[in-house]
PDB file of C-alpha atoms and ligand atoms in Angstrom:
ATOM      1  CA  MET M   1      12.851  -9.841   3.414  1.00  0.00           C
ATOM      2  CA  LYS M   2       9.314  -8.535   3.414  1.00  0.00           C
ATOM      3  CA  LEU M   3       6.780  -7.320   0.902  1.00  0.00           C
ATOM      4  CA  ILE M   4       5.041  -4.161   2.027  1.00  0.00           C
ATOM      5  CA  THR M   5       1.811  -3.554   0.170  1.00  0.00           C
ATOM      6  CA  ALA M   6       0.136  -0.254   0.883  1.00  0.00           C
ATOM      7  CA  ILE M   7      -3.246   0.748  -0.501  1.00  0.00           C
ATOM      8  CA  ILE M   8      -3.613   4.497  -0.217  1.00  0.00           C
ATOM      9  CA  ARG M   9      -5.651   7.403  -1.519  1.00  0.00           C
ATOM     10  CA  PRO M  10      -4.347   8.279  -5.018  1.00  0.00           C
ATOM     11  CA  GLU M  11      -3.805  11.911  -4.041  1.00  0.00           C
ATOM     12  CA  HIS M  12      -1.340  10.816  -1.357  1.00  0.00           C
ATOM     13  CA  LEU M  13       1.052   9.072  -3.730  1.00  0.00           C
ATOM     14  CA  ASP M  14       3.481  11.977  -4.165  1.00  0.00           C
ATOM     15  CA  VAL M  15       3.793  12.750  -0.470  1.00  0.00           C
ATOM     16  CA  VAL M  16       4.134   9.049   0.388  1.00  0.00           C
ATOM     17  CA  ARG M  17       6.929   8.714  -2.166  1.00  0.00           C
ATOM     18  CA  GLU M  18       8.699  11.734  -0.687  1.00  0.00           C
ATOM     19  CA  ALA M  19       8.426  10.247   2.803  1.00  0.00           C
ATOM     20  CA  LEU M  20       9.786   6.913   1.556  1.00  0.00           C
ATOM     21  CA  LEU M  21      12.696   8.640  -0.157  1.00  0.00           C
ATOM     22  CA  GLN M  22      13.478  10.430   3.122  1.00  0.00           C
ATOM     23  CA  ALA M  23      13.722   6.951   4.665  1.00  0.00           C
ATOM     24  CA  ASP M  24      16.114   5.855   1.863  1.00  0.00           C
ATOM     25  CA  ILE M  25      13.497   3.672   0.190  1.00  0.00           C
ATOM     26  CA  ASP M  26      13.384   4.285  -3.543  1.00  0.00           C
ATOM     27  CA  ARG M  27      12.503   0.915  -5.086  1.00  0.00           C
ATOM     28  CA  ILE M  28       8.793   0.827  -5.581  1.00  0.00           C
ATOM     29  CA  THR M  29       6.029  -0.520  -7.788  1.00  0.00           C
ATOM     30  CA  VAL M  30       2.881   1.569  -8.128  1.00  0.00           C
ATOM     31  CA  SER M  31      -0.429   0.336  -9.505  1.00  0.00           C
ATOM     32  CA  ARG M  32      -3.750   2.023  -9.935  1.00  0.00           C
ATOM     33  CA  CYS M  33      -6.554  -0.107  -8.566  1.00  0.00           C
ATOM     34  CA  THR M  34     -10.017  -0.001  -7.124  1.00  0.00           C
ATOM     35  CA  GLY M  35     -11.225  -1.415  -3.882  1.00  0.00           C
ATOM     36  CA  HIS M  36     -13.588  -1.492  -0.976  1.00  0.00           C
ATOM     37  CA  GLY M  37     -12.834  -1.527   2.731  1.00  0.00           C
ATOM     38  CA  GLN M  38     -15.153  -1.911   5.675  1.00  0.00           C
ATOM     39  CA  ALA M  39     -18.262   0.195   5.337  1.00  0.00           C
ATOM     40  CA  SER M  40     -21.162   1.027   7.559  1.00  0.00           C
ATOM     41  CA  SER M  41     -24.263  -1.006   6.721  1.00  0.00           C
ATOM     42  CA  GLU M  42     -26.027   2.295   5.934  1.00  0.00           C
ATOM     43  CA  THR M  43     -23.810   2.933   2.915  1.00  0.00           C
ATOM     44  CA  GLU M  44     -24.570  -0.520   1.555  1.00  0.00           C
ATOM     45  CA  LEU M  45     -28.315  -0.109   1.634  1.00  0.00           C
ATOM     46  CA  TYR M  46     -30.383   1.686  -1.026  1.00  0.00           C
ATOM     47  CA  ARG M  47     -34.046   2.209  -0.095  1.00  0.00           C
ATOM     48  CA  GLY M  48     -33.602  -0.547   2.467  1.00  0.00           C
ATOM     49  CA  LYS M  49     -32.209  -3.027  -0.072  1.00  0.00           C
ATOM     50  CA  LYS M  50     -28.681  -4.374   0.164  1.00  0.00           C
ATOM     51  CA  ILE M  51     -26.587  -3.292  -2.829  1.00  0.00           C
ATOM     52  CA  THR M  52     -23.130  -4.144  -4.082  1.00  0.00           C
ATOM     53  CA  PRO M  53     -21.125  -1.049  -3.197  1.00  0.00           C
ATOM     54  CA  ASP M  54     -19.133   0.794  -5.850  1.00  0.00           C
ATOM     55  CA  LEU M  55     -15.396   0.296  -5.937  1.00  0.00           C
ATOM     56  CA  ILE M  56     -13.306   3.371  -5.145  1.00  0.00           C
ATOM     57  CA  ALA M  57     -10.128   4.410  -6.985  1.00  0.00           C
ATOM     58  CA  LYS M  58      -7.064   3.620  -4.901  1.00  0.00           C
ATOM     59  CA  THR M  59      -3.330   3.410  -5.453  1.00  0.00           C
ATOM     60  CA  LYS M  60      -1.357   0.319  -4.521  1.00  0.00           C
ATOM     61  CA  ILE M  61       2.315   0.483  -3.623  1.00  0.00           C
ATOM     62  CA  ASP M  62       4.498  -2.638  -3.466  1.00  0.00           C
ATOM     63  CA  ILE M  63       7.898  -2.400  -1.837  1.00  0.00           C
ATOM     64  CA  VAL M  64      10.262  -5.282  -1.116  1.00  0.00           C
ATOM     65  CA  VAL M  65      12.687  -4.462   1.684  1.00  0.00           C
ATOM     66  CA  ASN M  66      15.170  -6.097   3.972  1.00  0.00           C
ATOM     67  CA  ASP M  67      13.734  -6.518   7.465  1.00  0.00           C
ATOM     68  CA  VAL M  68      15.499  -3.484   8.945  1.00  0.00           C
ATOM     69  CA  PHE M  69      13.589  -1.218   6.544  1.00  0.00           C
ATOM     70  CA  VAL M  70      10.118  -2.480   7.450  1.00  0.00           C
ATOM     71  CA  LYS M  71       9.477  -0.099  10.330  1.00  0.00           C
ATOM     72  CA  PRO M  72      10.907   2.986   8.582  1.00  0.00           C
ATOM     73  CA  ALA M  73       8.782   2.206   5.513  1.00  0.00           C
ATOM     74  CA  VAL M  74       5.588   1.641   7.473  1.00  0.00           C
ATOM     75  CA  ASP M  75       6.182   4.774   9.565  1.00  0.00           C
ATOM     76  CA  ALA M  76       6.807   6.840   6.434  1.00  0.00           C
ATOM     77  CA  ILE M  77       3.635   5.608   4.731  1.00  0.00           C
ATOM     78  CA  VAL M  78       1.462   6.092   7.802  1.00  0.00           C
ATOM     79  CA  SER M  79       2.760   9.597   8.480  1.00  0.00           C
ATOM     80  CA  ALA M  80       2.227  10.677   4.872  1.00  0.00           C
ATOM     81  CA  ALA M  81      -1.080   8.928   4.131  1.00  0.00           C
ATOM     82  CA  ARG M  82      -3.024   9.452   7.341  1.00  0.00           C
ATOM     83  CA  THR M  83      -5.840  11.986   7.510  1.00  0.00           C
ATOM     84  CA  GLY M  84      -7.735  10.242  10.304  1.00  0.00           C
ATOM     85  CA  MET M  85     -10.797   9.847   8.081  1.00  0.00           C
ATOM     86  CA  VAL M  86     -12.207   6.523   6.934  1.00  0.00           C
ATOM     87  CA  GLY M  87     -10.601   5.286   3.741  1.00  0.00           C
ATOM     88  CA  ASP M  88      -7.014   6.258   4.580  1.00  0.00           C
ATOM     89  CA  GLY M  89      -5.941   2.791   3.480  1.00  0.00           C
ATOM     90  CA  LYS M  90      -4.110  -0.289   4.629  1.00  0.00           C
ATOM     91  CA  ILE M  91      -0.598  -1.618   4.878  1.00  0.00           C
ATOM     92  CA  ILE M  92       0.036  -5.348   4.589  1.00  0.00           C
ATOM     93  CA  VAL M  93       3.438  -6.834   5.427  1.00  0.00           C
ATOM     94  CA  SER M  94       4.177 -10.322   4.094  1.00  0.00           C
ATOM     95  CA  PRO M  95       7.213 -12.596   4.170  1.00  0.00           C
ATOM     96  CA  ILE M  96       9.147 -13.028   0.926  1.00  0.00           C
ATOM     97  CA  ASP M  97      10.846 -16.327   0.050  1.00  0.00           C
ATOM     98  CA  GLU M  98      13.263 -15.085  -2.579  1.00  0.00           C
ATOM     99  CA  VAL M  99      14.202 -12.150  -4.796  1.00  0.00           C
ATOM    100  CA  TYR M 100      16.354 -12.344  -7.939  1.00  0.00           C
ATOM    101  CA  ARG M 101      17.951  -9.424  -9.758  1.00  0.00           C
ATOM    102  CA  ILE M 102      17.668 -10.485 -13.378  1.00  0.00           C
ATOM    103  CA  ARG M 103      20.645  -8.473 -14.657  1.00  0.00           C
ATOM    104  CA  THR M 104      23.251  -9.865 -12.256  1.00  0.00           C
ATOM    105  CA  GLY M 105      21.767 -13.136 -11.097  1.00  0.00           C
ATOM    106  CA  GLU M 106      22.073 -11.962  -7.462  1.00  0.00           C
ATOM    107  CA  SER M 107      19.507 -13.296  -5.056  1.00  0.00           C
ATOM    108  CA  GLY M 108      18.337 -12.753  -1.490  1.00  0.00           C
ATOM    109  CA  GLY M 109      19.034  -9.573   0.448  1.00  0.00           C
ATOM    110  CA  GLU M 110      21.667  -8.469  -2.085  1.00  0.00           C
ATOM    111  CA  ALA M 111      19.044  -8.466  -4.829  1.00  0.00           C
ATOM    112  CA  VAL M 112      16.444  -6.451  -2.964  1.00  0.00           C
TER     113      VAL M 112
HETATM  114  N1  ATP P 201      -9.136  -6.681   4.124  1.00  0.00           N
HETATM  115  C1  ATP P 201      -8.826  -6.145   2.948  1.00  0.00           C
HETATM  116  N2  ATP P 201      -8.454  -6.932   1.920  1.00  0.00           N
HETATM  117  C2  ATP P 201      -8.110  -6.397   0.727  1.00  0.00           C
HETATM  118  N3  ATP P 201      -8.114  -5.095   0.472  1.00  0.00           N
HETATM  119  C3  ATP P 201      -8.478  -4.269   1.465  1.00  0.00           C
HETATM  120  C4  ATP P 201      -8.850  -4.746   2.752  1.00  0.00           C
HETATM  121  N4  ATP P 201      -9.166  -3.695   3.523  1.00  0.00           N
HETATM  122  C5  ATP P 201      -8.979  -2.613   2.759  1.00  0.00           C
HETATM  123  N5  ATP P 201      -8.576  -2.953   1.521  1.00  0.00           N
HETATM  124  C6  ATP P 201      -8.242  -2.066   0.423  1.00  0.00           C
HETATM  125  O1  ATP P 201      -7.815  -0.836   0.983  1.00  0.00           O
HETATM  126  C7  ATP P 201      -8.625   0.224   0.495  1.00  0.00           C
HETATM  127  C8  ATP P 201      -8.775   1.246   1.590  1.00  0.00           C
HETATM  128  O2  ATP P 201      -9.344   0.603   2.694  1.00  0.00           O
HETATM  129  P1  ATP P 201      -9.913   1.446   3.879  1.00  0.00           P
HETATM  130  O3  ATP P 201      -8.928   2.488   4.243  1.00  0.00           O
HETATM  131  O4  ATP P 201     -11.301   1.917   3.553  1.00  0.00           O
HETATM  132  O5  ATP P 201      -9.926   0.311   5.012  1.00  0.00           O
HETATM  133  P2  ATP P 201     -10.930   0.132   6.190  1.00  0.00           P
HETATM  134  O6  ATP P 201     -10.627  -1.179   6.842  1.00  0.00           O
HETATM  135  O7  ATP P 201     -12.318   0.348   5.678  1.00  0.00           O
HETATM  136  O8  ATP P 201     -10.507   1.293   7.211  1.00  0.00           O
HETATM  137  P3  ATP P 201     -11.288   2.659   7.533  1.00  0.00           P
HETATM  138  O9  ATP P 201     -12.342   2.298   8.524  1.00  0.00           O
HETATM  139  O10 ATP P 201     -10.230   3.555   8.080  1.00  0.00           O
HETATM  140  O11 ATP P 201     -11.862   3.182   6.238  1.00  0.00           O
HETATM  141  C9  ATP P 201      -9.904  -0.442   0.049  1.00  0.00           C
HETATM  142  O12 ATP P 201     -10.550   0.320  -0.940  1.00  0.00           O
HETATM  143  C10 ATP P 201      -9.394  -1.752  -0.506  1.00  0.00           C
HETATM  144  O13 ATP P 201      -8.847  -1.533  -1.801  1.00  0.00           O
HETATM  145 MG1   MG P 202     -13.031   2.097   4.825  1.00  0.00          MG
END
C-alpha cells in the first residue's frame, strides 16, 4: 500500500480527477493549500535584498492505493497536470503501514 500525494495547480484538479477515474481510481482526498517550490534566485531578490517569497495557491491530492495502482495513478496525474512550465507540481509516493475501514473493521489491502 502506498500514499500518493500530488501537489498540483488548482485549475488542473478537474482534469486530474477525470484521468484518475479513467484509471479506476476514485478514492481521493483533496485539500487546498499554499506552497513554494524551487525558484530562481532572481525571484527571491527585491532590489538586491533577499525576501521571503510569497506562497502560491496549490491543490493537494492524497490517494491511498494498493501497489498495482501506483503507476496508473502517477501516469494519470502526470498526463493531466503537466504543462511543461515551472510550477506544474510534485508527486510524492510513500509507504503506508496500515489502513482501517471504520465501518467494517477491515484492514490492509481490503480496506484501501
Ligand atoms: N520539496 C518539496 N517539499 C514540499 N513541498 C514541495 C516541494 N517541492 C514542491 N513542493 C510543493 O509543490 C508545489 C509545486 O512545486 P513546483 O512544481 O514549483 O516544484 P519545483 O520543484 O519548483 O518544480 P518546477 O521547477 O517544475 O517548478 C509547491 O508550491 C509546494 O507546495
Ligand atoms: Mg517551481
